[in-house]
CSV table of C-alpha atoms in Angstrom, one decimal:
chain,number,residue,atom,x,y,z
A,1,UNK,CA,4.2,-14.9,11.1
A,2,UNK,CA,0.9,-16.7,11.9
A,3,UNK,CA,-2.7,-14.9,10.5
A,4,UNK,CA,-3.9,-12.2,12.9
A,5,UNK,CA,-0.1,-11.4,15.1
A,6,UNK,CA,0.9,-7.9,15.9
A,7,UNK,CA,4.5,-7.3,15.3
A,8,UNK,CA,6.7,-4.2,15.4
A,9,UNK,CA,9.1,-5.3,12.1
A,10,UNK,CA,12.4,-3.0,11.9
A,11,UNK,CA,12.8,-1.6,9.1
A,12,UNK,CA,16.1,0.8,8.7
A,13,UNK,CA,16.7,3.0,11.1
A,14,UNK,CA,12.3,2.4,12.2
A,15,UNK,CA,9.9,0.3,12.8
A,16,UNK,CA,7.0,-0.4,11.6
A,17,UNK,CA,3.7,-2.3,13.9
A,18,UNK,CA,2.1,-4.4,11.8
A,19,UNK,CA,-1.0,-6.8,11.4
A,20,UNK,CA,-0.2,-10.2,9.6
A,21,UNK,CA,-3.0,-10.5,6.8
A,22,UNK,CA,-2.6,-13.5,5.0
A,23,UNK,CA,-3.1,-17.1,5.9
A,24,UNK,CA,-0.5,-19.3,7.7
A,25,UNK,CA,-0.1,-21.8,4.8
A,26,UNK,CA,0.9,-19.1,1.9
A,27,UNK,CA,3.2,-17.0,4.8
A,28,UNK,CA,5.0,-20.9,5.0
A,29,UNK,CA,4.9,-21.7,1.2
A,30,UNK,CA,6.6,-18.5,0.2
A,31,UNK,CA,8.5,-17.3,3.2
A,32,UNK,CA,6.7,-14.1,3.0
A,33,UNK,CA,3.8,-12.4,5.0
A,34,UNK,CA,1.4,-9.9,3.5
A,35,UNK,CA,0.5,-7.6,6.1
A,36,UNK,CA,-1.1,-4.3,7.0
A,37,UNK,CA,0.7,-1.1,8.9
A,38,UNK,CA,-0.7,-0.2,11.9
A,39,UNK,CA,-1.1,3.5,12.6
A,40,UNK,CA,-1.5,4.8,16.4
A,41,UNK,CA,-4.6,5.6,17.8
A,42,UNK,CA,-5.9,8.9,16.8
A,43,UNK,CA,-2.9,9.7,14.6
A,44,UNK,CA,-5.1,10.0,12.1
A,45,UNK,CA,-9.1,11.0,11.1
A,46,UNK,CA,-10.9,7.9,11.4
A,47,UNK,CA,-12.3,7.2,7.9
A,48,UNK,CA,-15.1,4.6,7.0
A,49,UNK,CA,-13.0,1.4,6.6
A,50,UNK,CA,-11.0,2.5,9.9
A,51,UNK,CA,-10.6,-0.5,12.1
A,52,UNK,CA,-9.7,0.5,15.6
A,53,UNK,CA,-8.0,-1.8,17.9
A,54,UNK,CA,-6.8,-2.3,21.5
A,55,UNK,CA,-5.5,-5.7,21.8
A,56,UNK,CA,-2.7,-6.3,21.5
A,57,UNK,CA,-1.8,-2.7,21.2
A,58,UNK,CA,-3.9,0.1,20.5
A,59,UNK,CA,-4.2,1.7,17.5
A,60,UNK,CA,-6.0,1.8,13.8
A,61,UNK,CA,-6.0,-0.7,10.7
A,62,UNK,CA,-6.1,1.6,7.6
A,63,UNK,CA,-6.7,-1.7,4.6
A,64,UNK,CA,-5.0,0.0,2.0
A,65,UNK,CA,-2.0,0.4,4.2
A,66,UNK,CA,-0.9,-2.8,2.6
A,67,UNK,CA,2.9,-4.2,2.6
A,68,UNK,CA,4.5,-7.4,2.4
A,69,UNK,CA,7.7,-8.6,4.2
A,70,UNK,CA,9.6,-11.4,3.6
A,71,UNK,CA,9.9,-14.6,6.5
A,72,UNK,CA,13.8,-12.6,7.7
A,73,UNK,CA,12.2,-9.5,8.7
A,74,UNK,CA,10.5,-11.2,11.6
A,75,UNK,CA,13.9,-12.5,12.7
A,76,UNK,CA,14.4,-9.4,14.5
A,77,UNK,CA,10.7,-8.2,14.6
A,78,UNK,CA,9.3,-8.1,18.1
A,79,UNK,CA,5.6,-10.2,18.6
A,80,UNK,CA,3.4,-8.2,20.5
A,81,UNK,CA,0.4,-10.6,20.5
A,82,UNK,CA,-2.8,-11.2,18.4
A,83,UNK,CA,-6.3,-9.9,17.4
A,84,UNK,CA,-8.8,-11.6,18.9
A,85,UNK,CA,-11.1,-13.9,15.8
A,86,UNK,CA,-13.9,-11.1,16.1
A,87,UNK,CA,-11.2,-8.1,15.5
A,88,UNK,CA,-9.8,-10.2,12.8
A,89,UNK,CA,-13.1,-10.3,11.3
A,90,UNK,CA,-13.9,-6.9,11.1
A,91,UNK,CA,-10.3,-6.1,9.5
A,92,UNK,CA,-11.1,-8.6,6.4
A,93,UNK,CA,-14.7,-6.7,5.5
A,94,UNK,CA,-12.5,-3.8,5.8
A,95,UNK,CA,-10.0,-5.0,3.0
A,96,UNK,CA,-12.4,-7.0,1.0
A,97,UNK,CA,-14.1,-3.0,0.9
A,98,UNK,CA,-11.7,-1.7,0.1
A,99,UNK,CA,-10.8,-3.9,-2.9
A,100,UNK,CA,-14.2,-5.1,-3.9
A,101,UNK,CA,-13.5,-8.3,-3.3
């Protein structure tokens, strides 16, 4: 559950691809990762905090798509890689837009 890793978490009879959002040391302290659902590529209209990606898989960030899971989930959750630092980047002036931060 490390900052910036693609995983596709099951969730009942689905799954779900997300984006790990918070940092490392609060995803350790609480046993819990916030994260954001990742929706595929031109599933949706791009909108102006859209932030497409295509590494590790492709598809779009949507920052008020926000979820939290706790540290179990990812017991069966399958780890399809990372965003790169500048991908990463962009996704955080996304949410911090979205929530004014």
């Amino acid at each position: 559950m490390k900052r910036g890793s693609v995983w596709e978490v099951p969730v009942g009879e689905a799954t779900r691809t997300v984006v790990v959002l918070s940092i490392d040391e609060v995803n350790t302290k609480f046993q819990a990762a916030v994260c954001l659902l990742l929706h595929p590529a031109g599933a949706y209209p791009d909108t102006l905090v859209s932030v497409p990606i295509t590494d590790p898989v492709q598809a779009v960030v949507v920052p008020v798509n926000i979820t939290q899971y706790a540290a179990r989930r990812f017991e069966n959750a399958k780890r399809l890689g990372a965003v790169t630092p500048e991908t990463m980047e962009r996704i955080e002036r996304a949410v911090r837009s979205v929530l004014d931060l």
